[in-house]
PDB file of C-alpha atoms in Angstrom:
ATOM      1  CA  UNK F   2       0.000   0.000   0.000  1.00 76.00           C
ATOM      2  CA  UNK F   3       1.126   3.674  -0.369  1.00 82.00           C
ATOM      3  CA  UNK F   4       2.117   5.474   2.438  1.00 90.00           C
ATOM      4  CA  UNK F   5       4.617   8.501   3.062  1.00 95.00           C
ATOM      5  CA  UNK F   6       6.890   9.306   5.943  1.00 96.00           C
ATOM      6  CA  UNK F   7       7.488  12.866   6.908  1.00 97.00           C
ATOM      7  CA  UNK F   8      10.244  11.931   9.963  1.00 96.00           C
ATOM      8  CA  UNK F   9      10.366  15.535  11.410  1.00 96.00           C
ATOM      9  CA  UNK F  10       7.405  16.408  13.386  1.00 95.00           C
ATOM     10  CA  UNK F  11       8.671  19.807  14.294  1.00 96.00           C
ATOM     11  CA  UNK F  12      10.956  21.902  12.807  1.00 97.00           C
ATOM     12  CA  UNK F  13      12.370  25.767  13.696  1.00 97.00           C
ATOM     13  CA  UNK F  14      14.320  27.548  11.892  1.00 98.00           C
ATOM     14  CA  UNK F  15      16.030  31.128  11.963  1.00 97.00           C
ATOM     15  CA  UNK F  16      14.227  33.845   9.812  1.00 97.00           C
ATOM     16  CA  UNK F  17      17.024  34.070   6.882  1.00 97.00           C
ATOM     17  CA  UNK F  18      18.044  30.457   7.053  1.00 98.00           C
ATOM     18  CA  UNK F  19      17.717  27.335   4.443  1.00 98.00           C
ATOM     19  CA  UNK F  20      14.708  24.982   4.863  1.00 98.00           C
ATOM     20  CA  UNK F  21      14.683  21.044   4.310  1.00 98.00           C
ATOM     21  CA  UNK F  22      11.813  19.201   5.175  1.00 98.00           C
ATOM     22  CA  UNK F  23      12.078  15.767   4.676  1.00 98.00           C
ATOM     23  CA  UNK F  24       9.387  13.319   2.961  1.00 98.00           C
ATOM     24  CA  UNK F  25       9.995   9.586   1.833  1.00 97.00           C
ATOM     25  CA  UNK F  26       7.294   7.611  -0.068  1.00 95.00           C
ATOM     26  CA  UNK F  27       6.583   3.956  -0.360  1.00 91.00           C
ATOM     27  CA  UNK F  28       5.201   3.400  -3.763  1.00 82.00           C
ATOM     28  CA  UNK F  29       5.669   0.568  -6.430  1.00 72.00           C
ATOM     29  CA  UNK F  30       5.272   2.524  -9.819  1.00 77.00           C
ATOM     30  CA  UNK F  31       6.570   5.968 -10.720  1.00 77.00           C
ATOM     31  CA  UNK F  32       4.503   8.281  -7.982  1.00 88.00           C
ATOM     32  CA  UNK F  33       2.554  11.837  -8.179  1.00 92.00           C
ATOM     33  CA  UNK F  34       4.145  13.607  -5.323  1.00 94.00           C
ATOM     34  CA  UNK F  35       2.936  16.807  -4.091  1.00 96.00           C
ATOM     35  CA  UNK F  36       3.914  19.427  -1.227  1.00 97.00           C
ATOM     36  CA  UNK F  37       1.037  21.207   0.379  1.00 97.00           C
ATOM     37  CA  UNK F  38       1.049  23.802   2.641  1.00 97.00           C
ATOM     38  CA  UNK F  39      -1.643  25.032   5.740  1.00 96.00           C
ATOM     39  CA  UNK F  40      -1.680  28.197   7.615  1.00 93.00           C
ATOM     40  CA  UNK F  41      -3.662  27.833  10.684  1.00 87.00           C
ATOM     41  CA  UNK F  42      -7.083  28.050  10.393  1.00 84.00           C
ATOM     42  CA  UNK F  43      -6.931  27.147   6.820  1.00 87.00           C
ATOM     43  CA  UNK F  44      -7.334  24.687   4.208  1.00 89.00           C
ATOM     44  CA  UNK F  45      -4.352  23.118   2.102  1.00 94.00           C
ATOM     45  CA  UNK F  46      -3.091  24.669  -0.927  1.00 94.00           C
ATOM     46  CA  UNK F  47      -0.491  23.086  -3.099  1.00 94.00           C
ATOM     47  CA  UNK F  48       3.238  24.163  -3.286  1.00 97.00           C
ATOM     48  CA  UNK F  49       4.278  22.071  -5.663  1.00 96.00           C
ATOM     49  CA  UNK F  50       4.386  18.566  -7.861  1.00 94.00           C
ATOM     50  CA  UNK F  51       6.079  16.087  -9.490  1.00 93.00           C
ATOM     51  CA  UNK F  52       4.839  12.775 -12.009  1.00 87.00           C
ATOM     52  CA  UNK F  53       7.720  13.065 -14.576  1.00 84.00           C
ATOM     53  CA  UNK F  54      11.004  14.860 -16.074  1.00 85.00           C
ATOM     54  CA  UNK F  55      13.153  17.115 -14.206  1.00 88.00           C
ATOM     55  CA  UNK F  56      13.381  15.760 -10.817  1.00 91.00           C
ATOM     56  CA  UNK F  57      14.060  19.388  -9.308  1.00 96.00           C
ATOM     57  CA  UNK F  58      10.229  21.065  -9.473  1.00 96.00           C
ATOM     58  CA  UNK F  59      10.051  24.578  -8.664  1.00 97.00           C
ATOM     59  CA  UNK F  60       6.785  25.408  -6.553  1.00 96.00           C
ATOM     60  CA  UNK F  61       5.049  28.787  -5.529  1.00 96.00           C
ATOM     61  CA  UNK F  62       6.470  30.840  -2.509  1.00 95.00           C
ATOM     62  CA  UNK F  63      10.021  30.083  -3.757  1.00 96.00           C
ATOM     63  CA  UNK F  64      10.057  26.348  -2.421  1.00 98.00           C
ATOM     64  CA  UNK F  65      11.377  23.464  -4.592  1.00 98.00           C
ATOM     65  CA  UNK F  66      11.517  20.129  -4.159  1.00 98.00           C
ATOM     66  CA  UNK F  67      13.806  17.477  -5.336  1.00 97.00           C
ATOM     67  CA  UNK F  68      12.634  13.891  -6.609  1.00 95.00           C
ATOM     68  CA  UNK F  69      15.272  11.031  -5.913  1.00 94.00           C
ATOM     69  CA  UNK F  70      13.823   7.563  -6.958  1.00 92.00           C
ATOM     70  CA  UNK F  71      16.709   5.962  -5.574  1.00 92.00           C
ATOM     71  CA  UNK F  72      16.298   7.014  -1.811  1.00 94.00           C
ATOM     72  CA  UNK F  73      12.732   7.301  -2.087  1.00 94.00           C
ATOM     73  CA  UNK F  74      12.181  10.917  -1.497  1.00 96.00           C
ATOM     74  CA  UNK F  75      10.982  13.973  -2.271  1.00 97.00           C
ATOM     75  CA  UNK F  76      12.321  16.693   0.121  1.00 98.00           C
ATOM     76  CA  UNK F  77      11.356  20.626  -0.030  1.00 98.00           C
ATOM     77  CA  UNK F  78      13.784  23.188   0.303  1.00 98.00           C
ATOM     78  CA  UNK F  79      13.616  26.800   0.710  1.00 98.00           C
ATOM     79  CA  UNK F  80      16.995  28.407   0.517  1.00 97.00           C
ATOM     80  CA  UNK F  81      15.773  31.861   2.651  1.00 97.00           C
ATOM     81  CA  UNK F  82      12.811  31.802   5.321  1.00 98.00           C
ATOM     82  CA  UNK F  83      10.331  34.368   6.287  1.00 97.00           C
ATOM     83  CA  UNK F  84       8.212  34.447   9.111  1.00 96.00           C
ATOM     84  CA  UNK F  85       5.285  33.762   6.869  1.00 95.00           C
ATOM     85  CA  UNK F  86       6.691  30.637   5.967  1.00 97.00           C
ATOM     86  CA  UNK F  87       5.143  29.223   9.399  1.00 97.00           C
ATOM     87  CA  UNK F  88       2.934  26.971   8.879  1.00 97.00           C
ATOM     88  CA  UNK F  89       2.047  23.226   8.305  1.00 97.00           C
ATOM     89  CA  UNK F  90       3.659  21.262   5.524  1.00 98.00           C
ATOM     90  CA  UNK F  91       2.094  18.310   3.792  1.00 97.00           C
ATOM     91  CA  UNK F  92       3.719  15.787   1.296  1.00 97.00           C
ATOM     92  CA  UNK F  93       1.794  13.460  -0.395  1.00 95.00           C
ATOM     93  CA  UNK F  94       1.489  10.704  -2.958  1.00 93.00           C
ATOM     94  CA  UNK F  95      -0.775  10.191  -5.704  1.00 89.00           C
ATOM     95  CA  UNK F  96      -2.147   6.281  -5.537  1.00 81.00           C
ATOM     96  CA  UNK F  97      -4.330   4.076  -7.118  1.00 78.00           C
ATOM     97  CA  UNK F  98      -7.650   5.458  -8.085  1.00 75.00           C
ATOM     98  CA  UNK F  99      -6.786   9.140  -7.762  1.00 80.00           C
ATOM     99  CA  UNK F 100      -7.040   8.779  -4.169  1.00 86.00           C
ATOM    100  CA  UNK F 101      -3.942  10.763  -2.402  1.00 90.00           C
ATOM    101  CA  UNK F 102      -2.060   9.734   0.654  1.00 91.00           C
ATOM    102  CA  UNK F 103      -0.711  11.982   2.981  1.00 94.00           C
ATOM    103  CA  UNK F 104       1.954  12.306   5.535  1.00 95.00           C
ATOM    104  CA  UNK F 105       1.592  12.939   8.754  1.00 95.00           C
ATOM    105  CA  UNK F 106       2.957  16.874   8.587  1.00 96.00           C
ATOM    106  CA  UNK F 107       5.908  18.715   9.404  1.00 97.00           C
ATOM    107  CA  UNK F 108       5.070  22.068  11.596  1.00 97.00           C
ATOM    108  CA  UNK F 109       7.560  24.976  10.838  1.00 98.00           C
ATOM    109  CA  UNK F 110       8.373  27.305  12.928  1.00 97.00           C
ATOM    110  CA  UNK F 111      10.599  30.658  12.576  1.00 97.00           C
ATOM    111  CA  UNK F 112      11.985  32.467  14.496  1.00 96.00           C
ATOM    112  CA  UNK F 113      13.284  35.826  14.087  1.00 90.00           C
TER     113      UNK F 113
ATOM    114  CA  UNK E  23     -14.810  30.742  -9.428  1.00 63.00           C
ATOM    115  CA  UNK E  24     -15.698  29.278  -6.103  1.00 75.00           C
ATOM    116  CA  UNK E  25     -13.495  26.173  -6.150  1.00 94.00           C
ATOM    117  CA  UNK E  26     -14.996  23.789  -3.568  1.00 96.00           C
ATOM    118  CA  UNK E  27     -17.561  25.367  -0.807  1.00 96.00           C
ATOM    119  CA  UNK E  28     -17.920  23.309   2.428  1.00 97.00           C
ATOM    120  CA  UNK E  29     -20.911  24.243   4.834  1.00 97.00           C
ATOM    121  CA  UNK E  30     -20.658  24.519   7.860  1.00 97.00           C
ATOM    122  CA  UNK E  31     -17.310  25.944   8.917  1.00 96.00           C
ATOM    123  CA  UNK E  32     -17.950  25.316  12.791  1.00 97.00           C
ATOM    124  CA  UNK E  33     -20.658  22.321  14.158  1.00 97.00           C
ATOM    125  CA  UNK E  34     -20.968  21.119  18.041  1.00 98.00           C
ATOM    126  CA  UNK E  35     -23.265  17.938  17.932  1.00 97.00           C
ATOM    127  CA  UNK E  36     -24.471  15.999  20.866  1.00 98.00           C
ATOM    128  CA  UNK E  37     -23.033  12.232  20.899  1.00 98.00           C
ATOM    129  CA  UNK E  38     -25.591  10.084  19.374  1.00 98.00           C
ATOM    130  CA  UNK E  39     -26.887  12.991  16.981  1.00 97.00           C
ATOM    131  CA  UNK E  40     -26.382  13.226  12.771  1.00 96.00           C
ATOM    132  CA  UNK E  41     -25.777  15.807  10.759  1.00 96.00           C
ATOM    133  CA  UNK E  42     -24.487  16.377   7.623  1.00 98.00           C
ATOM    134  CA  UNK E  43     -21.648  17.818   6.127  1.00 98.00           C
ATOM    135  CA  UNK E  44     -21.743  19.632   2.694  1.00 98.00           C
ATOM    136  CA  UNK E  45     -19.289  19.379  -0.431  1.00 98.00           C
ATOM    137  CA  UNK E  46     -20.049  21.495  -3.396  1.00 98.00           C
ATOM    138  CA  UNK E  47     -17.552  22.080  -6.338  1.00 97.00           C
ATOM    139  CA  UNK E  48     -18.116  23.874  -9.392  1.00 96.00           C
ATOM    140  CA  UNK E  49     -14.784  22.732 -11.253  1.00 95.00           C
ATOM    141  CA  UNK E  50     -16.485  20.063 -13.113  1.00 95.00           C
ATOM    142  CA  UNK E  51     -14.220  17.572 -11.507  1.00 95.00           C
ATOM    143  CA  UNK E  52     -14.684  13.637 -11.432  1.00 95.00           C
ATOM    144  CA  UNK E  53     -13.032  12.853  -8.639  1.00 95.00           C
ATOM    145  CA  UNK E  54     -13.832  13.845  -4.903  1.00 97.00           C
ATOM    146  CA  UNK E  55     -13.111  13.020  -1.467  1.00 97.00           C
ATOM    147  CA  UNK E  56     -12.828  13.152   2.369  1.00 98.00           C
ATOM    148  CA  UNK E  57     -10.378  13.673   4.485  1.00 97.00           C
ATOM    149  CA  UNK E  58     -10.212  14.008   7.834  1.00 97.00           C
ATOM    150  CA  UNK E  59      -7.549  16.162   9.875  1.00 96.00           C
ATOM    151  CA  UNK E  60      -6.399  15.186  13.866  1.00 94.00           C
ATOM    152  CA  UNK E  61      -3.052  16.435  14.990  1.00 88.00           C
ATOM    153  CA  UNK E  62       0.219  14.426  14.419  1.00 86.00           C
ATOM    154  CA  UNK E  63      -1.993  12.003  11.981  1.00 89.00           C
ATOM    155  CA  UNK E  64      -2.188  14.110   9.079  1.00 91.00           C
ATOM    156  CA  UNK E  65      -4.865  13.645   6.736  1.00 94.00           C
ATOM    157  CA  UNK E  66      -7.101  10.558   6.266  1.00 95.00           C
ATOM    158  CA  UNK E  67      -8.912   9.235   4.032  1.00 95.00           C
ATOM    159  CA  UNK E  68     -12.977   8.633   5.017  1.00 97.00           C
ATOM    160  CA  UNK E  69     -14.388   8.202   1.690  1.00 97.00           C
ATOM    161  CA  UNK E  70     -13.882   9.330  -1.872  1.00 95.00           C
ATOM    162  CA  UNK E  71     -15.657   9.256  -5.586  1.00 96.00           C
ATOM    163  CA  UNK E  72     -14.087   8.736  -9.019  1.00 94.00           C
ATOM    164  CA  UNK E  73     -18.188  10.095 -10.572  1.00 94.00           C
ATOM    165  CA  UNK E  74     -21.475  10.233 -10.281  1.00 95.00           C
ATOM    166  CA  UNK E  75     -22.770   7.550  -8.831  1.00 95.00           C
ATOM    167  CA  UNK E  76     -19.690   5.468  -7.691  1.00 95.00           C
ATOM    168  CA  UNK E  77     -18.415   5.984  -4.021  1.00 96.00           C
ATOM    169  CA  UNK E  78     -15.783   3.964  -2.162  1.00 95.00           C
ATOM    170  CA  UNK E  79     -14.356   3.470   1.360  1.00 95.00           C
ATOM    171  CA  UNK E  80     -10.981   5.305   2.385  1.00 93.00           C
ATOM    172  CA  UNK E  81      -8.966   4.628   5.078  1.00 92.00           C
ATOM    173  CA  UNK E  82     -11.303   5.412   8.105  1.00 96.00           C
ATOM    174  CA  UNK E  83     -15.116   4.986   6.900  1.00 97.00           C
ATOM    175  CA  UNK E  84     -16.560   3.517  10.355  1.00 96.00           C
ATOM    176  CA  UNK E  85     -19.490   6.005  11.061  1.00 96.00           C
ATOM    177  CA  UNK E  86     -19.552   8.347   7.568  1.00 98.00           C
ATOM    178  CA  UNK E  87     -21.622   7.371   5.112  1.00 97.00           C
ATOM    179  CA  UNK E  88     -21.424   8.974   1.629  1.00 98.00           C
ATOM    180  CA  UNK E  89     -23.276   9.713  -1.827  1.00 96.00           C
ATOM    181  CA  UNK E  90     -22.543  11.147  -5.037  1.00 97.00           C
ATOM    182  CA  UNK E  91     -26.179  11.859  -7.090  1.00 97.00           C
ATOM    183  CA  UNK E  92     -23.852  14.912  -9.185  1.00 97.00           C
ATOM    184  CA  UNK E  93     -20.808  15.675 -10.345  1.00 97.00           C
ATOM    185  CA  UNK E  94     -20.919  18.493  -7.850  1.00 97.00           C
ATOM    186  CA  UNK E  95     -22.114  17.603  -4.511  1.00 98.00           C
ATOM    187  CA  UNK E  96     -20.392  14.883  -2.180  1.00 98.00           C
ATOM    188  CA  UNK E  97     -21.851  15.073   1.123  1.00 98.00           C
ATOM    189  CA  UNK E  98     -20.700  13.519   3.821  1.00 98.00           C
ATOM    190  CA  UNK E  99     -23.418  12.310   6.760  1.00 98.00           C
ATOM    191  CA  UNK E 100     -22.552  11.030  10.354  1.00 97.00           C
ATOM    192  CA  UNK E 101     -25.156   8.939  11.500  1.00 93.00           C
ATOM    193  CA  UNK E 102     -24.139   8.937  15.182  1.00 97.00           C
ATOM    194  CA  UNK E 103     -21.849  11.023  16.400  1.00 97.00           C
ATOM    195  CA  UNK E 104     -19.625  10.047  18.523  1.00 97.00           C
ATOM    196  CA  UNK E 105     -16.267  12.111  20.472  1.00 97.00           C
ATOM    197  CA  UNK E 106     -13.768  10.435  18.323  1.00 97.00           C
ATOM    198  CA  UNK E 107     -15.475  11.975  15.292  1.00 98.00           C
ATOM    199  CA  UNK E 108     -14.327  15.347  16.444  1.00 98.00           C
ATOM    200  CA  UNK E 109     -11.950  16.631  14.247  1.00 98.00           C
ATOM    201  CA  UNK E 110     -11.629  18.832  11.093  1.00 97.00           C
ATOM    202  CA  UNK E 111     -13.198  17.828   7.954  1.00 98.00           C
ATOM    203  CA  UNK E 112     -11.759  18.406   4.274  1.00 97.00           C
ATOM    204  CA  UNK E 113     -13.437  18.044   1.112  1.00 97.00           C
ATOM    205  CA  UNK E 114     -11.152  17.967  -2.173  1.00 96.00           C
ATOM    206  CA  UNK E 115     -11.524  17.524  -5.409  1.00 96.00           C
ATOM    207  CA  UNK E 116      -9.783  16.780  -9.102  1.00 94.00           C
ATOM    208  CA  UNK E 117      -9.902  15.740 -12.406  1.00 90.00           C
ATOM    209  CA  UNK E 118      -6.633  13.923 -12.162  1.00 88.00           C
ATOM    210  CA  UNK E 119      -4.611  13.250  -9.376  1.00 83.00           C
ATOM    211  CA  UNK E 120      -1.941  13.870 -11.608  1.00 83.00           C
ATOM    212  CA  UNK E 121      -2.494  17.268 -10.944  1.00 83.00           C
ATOM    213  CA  UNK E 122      -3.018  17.682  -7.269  1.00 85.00           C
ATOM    214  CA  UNK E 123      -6.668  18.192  -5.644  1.00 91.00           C
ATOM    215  CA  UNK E 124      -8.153  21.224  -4.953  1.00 94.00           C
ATOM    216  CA  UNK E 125      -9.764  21.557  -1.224  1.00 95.00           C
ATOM    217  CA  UNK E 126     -12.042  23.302   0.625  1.00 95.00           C
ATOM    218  CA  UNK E 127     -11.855  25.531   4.086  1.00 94.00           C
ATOM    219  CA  UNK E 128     -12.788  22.847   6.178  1.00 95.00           C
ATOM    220  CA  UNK E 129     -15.377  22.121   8.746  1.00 97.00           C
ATOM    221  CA  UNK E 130     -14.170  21.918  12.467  1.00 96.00           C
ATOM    222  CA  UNK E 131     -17.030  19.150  14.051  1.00 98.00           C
ATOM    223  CA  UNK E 132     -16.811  18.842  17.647  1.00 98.00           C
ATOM    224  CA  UNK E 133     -19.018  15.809  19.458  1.00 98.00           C
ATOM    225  CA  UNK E 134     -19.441  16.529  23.164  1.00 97.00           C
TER     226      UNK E 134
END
């Protein structure tokens, strides 16, 4: 069955800093992967996604995301953080009849 | 373009009472679904509908029950509420998961 893995449960990070939060996928054929993102309070809206080509997607908000078949993963990055970058990230993977799976979440916080 | 509209935003139910929860997109999309948010479990999937007509069972169906009549409306009814079924509700929807779903605000349902 699909399922994905976000290890980090927490995260904080320095206004100014880089931004990795970590996301690993158990899937058998090539996945959809996605990053979404929640403020509090609010529903999800999508950073960014990947089903083919370049495995280095660009997203909204200046995130990326890197696919790596080999490690199973699909990491975001920012390279500089604001303090409207708080919020609630979601990776997820696209799976048998359009359903999509979601990890458990990774809350950012920054502190300035 | 309203995207997908979920009424109510806020519901407190009595254990033992129904209600239901209302889905409406105007995207023209196929598929649609429901999620379900609690803290450090991400989001899970109740039930979800590839059309008209055809519904299937997510992840954590005990105690939803769902129906698709149109394209546009997926509502979600609890027969008996019950604590454990407080939590916040997310409808989403898609023509392709290829593409990422589209969700609503939410609904935050609290059973006392």
């Amino acid at each position: 069955a699909q399922s994905v893995t976000q290890p980090d449960i927490h995260i904080t990070v320095s206004e100014g800093a880089s931004l990795e939060l970590r996301c690993n996928y158990s899937y058998g054929a090539t996945p959809y992967l996605f990053w979404y993102v929640q403020s509090p309070g609010q529903g999800l809206q999508l950073l960014l996604k990947y089903f083919s080509g370049d495995t280095l997607v660009q997203g909204i908000k200046g995130f990326e995301a890197e696919f790596k078949r080999s490690q199973s993963s699909f990491n975001l990055r920012k390279p500089s953080v604001h303090w409207s970058d708080a919020a609630e990230y979601f990776c997820a993977v696209g799976a048998r009849g359009n359903k999509l799976v979601f990890g458990a979440g990774t809350i950012l916080r920054v502190k300035s | 373009n309203a995207g997908v509209t979920q009424t109510p935003k806020f519901q407190v139910l009595k254990t033992g009472q129904s209600m239901t929860l209302q889905c409406a997109q105007d995207m023209n999309h196929e598929y649609m679904s429901w999620y379900r948010q609690d803290p450090g479990m991400g989001l899970r999937l109740i039930h979800y509908s590839v059309g008209a007509g055809i519904t299937d069972q997510g992840e954590v169906p005990n105690g939803y029950n769902v129906s698709r009549s149109t394209t546009e409306d997926f509502p979600l009814r609890l027969l008996s509420a019950a604590p454990s079924q407080t939590s916040v509700y997310f409808c989403a929807s898609s023509y392709s998961v290829a593409v990422g779903y589209t969700f609503g605000s939410g609904t935050r349902l609290t059973v006392v």
